[in-house]
PDB file of C-alpha atoms in Angstrom:
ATOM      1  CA  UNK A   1       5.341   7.435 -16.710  1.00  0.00           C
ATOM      2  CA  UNK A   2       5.692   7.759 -13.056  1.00  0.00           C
ATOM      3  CA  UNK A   3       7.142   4.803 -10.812  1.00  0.00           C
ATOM      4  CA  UNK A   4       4.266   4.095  -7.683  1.00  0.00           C
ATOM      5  CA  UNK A   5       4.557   2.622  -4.689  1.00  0.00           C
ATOM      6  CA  UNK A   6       1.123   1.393  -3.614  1.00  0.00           C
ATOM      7  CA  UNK A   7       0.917   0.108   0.541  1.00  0.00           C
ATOM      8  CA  UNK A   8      -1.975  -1.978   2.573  1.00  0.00           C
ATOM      9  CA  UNK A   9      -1.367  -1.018   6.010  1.00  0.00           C
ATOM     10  CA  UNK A  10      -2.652  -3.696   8.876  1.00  0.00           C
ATOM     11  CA  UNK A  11      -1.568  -4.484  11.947  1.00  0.00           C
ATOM     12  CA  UNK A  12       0.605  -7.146  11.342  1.00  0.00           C
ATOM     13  CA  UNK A  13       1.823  -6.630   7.722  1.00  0.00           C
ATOM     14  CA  UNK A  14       1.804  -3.817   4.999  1.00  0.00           C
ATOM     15  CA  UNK A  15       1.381  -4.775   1.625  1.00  0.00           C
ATOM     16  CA  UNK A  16       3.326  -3.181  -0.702  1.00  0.00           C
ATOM     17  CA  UNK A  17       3.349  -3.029  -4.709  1.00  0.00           C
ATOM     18  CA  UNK A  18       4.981  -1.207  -7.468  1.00  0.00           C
ATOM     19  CA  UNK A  19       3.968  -0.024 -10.624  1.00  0.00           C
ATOM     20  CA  UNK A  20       5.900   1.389 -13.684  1.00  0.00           C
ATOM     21  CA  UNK A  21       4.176   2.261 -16.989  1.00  0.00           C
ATOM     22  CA  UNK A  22       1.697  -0.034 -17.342  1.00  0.00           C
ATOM     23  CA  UNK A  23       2.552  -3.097 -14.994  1.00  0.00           C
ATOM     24  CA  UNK A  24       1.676  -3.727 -11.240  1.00  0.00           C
ATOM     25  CA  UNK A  25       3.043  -6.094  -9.428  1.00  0.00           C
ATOM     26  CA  UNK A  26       3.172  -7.132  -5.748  1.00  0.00           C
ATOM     27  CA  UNK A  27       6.188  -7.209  -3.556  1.00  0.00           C
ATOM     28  CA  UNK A  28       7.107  -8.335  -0.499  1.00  0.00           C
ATOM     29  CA  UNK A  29       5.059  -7.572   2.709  1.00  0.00           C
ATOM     30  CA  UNK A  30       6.898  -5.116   5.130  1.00  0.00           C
ATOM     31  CA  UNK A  31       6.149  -7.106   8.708  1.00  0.00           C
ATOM     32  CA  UNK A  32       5.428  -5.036  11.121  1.00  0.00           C
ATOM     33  CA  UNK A  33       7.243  -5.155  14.439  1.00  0.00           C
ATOM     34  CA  UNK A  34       6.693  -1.582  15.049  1.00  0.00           C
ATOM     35  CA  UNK A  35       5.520   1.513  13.464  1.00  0.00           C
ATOM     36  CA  UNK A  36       8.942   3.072  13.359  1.00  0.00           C
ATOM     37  CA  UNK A  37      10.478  -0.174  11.860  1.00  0.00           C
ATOM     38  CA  UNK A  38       8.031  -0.459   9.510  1.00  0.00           C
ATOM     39  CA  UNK A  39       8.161   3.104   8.646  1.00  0.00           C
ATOM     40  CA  UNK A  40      11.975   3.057   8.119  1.00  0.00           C
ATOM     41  CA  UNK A  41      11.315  -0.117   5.446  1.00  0.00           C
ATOM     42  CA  UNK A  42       8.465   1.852   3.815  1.00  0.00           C
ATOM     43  CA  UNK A  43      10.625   4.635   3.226  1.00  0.00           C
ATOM     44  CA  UNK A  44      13.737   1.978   2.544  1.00  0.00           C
ATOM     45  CA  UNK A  45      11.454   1.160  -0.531  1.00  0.00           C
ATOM     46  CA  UNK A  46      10.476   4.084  -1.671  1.00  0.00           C
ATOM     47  CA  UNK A  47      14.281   5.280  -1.886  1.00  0.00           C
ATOM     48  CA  UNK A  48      15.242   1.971  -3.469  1.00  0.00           C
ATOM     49  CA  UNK A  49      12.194   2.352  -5.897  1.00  0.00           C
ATOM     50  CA  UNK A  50      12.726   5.264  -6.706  1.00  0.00           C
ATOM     51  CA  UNK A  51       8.787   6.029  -6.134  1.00  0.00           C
ATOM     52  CA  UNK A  52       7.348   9.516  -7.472  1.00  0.00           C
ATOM     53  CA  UNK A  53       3.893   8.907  -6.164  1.00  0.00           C
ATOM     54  CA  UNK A  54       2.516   7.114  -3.122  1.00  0.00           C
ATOM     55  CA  UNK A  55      -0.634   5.418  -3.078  1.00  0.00           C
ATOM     56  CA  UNK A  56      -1.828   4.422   0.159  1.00  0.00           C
ATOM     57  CA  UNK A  57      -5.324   1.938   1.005  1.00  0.00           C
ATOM     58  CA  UNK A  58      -7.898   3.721   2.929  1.00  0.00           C
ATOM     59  CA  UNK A  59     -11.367   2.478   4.485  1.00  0.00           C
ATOM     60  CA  UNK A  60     -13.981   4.384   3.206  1.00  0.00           C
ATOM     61  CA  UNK A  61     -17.232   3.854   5.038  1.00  0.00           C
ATOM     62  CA  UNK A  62     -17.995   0.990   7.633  1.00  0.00           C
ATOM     63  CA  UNK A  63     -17.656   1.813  11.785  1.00  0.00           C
ATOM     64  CA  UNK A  64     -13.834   2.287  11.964  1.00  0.00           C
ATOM     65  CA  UNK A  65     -13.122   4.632   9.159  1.00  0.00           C
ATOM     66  CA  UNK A  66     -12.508   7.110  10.841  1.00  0.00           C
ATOM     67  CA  UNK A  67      -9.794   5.542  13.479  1.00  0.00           C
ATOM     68  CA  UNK A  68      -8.377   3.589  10.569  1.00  0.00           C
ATOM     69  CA  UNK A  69      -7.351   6.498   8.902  1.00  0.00           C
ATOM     70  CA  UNK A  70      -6.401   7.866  11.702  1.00  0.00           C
ATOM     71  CA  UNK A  71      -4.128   5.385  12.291  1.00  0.00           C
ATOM     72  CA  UNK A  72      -3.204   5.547   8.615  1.00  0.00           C
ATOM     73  CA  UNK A  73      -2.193   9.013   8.452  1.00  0.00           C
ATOM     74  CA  UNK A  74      -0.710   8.763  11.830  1.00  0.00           C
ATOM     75  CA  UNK A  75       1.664   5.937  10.412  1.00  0.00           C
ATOM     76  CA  UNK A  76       2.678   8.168   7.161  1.00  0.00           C
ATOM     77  CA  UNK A  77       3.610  10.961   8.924  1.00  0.00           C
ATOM     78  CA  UNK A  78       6.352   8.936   9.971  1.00  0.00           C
ATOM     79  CA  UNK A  79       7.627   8.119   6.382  1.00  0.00           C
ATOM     80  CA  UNK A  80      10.685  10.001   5.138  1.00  0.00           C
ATOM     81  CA  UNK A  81       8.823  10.616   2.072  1.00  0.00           C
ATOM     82  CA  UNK A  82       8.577  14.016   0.017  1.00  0.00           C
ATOM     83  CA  UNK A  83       7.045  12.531  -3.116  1.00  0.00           C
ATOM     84  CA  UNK A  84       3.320  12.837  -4.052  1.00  0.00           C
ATOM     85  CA  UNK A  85       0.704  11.205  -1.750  1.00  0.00           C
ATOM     86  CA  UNK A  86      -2.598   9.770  -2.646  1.00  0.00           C
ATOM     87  CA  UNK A  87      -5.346   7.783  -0.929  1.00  0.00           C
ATOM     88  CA  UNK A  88      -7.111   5.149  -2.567  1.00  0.00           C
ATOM     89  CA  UNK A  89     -10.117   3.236  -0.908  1.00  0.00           C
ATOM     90  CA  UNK A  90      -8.856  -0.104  -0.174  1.00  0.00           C
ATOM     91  CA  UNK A  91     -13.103  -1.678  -0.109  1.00  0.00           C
ATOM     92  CA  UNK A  92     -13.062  -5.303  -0.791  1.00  0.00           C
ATOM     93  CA  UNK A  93      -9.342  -5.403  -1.836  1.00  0.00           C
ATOM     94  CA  UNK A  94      -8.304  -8.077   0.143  1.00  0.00           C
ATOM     95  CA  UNK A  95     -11.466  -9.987  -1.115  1.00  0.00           C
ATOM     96  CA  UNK A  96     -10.489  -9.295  -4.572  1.00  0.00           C
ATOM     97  CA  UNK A  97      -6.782  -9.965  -3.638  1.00  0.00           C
ATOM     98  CA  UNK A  98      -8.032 -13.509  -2.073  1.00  0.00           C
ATOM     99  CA  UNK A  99      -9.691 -14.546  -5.461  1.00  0.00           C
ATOM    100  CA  UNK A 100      -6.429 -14.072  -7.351  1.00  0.00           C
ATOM    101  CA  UNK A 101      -4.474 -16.256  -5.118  1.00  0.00           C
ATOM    102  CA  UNK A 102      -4.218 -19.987  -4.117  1.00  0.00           C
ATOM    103  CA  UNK A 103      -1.481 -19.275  -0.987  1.00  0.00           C
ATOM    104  CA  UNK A 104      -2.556 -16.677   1.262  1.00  0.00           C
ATOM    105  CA  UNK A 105      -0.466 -18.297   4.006  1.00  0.00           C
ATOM    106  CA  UNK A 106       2.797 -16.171   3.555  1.00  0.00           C
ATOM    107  CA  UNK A 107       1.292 -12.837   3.843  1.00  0.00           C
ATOM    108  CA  UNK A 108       1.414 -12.362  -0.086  1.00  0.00           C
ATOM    109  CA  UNK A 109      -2.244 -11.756   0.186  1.00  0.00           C
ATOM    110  CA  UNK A 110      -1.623  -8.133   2.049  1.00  0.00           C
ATOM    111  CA  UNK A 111       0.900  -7.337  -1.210  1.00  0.00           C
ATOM    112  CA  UNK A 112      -1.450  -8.662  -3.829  1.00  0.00           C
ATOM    113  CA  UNK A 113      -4.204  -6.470  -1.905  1.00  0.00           C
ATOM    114  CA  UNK A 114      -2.119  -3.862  -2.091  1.00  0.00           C
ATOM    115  CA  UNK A 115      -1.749  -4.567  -5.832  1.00  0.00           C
ATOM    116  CA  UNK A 116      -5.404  -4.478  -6.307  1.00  0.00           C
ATOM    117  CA  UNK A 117      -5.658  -0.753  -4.726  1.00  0.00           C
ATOM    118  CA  UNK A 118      -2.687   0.035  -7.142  1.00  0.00           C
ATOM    119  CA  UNK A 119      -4.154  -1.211  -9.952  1.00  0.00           C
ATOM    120  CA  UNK A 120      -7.802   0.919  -9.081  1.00  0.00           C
ATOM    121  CA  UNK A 121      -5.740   4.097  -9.250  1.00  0.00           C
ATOM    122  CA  UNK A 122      -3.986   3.503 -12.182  1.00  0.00           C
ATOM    123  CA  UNK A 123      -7.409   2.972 -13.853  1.00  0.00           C
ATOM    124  CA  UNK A 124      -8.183   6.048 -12.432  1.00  0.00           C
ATOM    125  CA  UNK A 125      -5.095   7.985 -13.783  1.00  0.00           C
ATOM    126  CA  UNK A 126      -5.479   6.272 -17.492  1.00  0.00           C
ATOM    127  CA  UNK A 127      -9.452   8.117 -17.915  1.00  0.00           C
TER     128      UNK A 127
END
């Protein structure tokens, strides 16, 4: 079974979770100074985790699509990352994220968020 790194990315934080066999679970948020700083702790993770696979939130549909992925792809392009990359539509994660949570103060929403997108590929994977 392969070890995934699933990301949010926003403005001000990145959610990040990690999945091996069968369990997801949220990390950390990477805050986000700057793209290249945040980049550099992406990829910081993905060494540390050891991640084969990738799986990055996407917009699908709504006004900005197309400048949030954009942005999106624009921001992994500066991972140091030669593992397997897939996009995942990120729709009403945070929502779903914000139902599973009492504390969405310390940014652990973006994580759990990004746990939720994690979780919707790895659904995916297991039909």
């Amino acid at each position: 079974m392969s070890k995934i790194i699933a990301i949010d990315v926003g403005l001000k934080r990145i959610g990040v979770a990690f999945a091996y066999r069968d369990v997801a679970l949220p990390l950390s948020p990477v805050l986000r100074k700057n793209r290249n700083q945040a980049a550099r702790d992406i990829s910081n993770l993905l060494v540390e985790y050891d991640a084969e696979i990738l799986v990055v939130g996407v917009p699908l549909g709504g006004s900005s699509e197309d400048e949030m992925r954009r942005r999106i792809k624009h921001f992994i392009s500066l991972l140091n990352y030669g593992g397997k990359i897939v996009y995942e539509d990120e729709a009403f994660s945070s929502s779903q994220a914000s139902e599973m949570i009492a504390d969405k103060r310390d940014g652990h929403l973006d994580s759990v968020a990004a746990m939720v997108i994690l979780k919707r590929y790895m659904d995916k994977k297991a039909k």
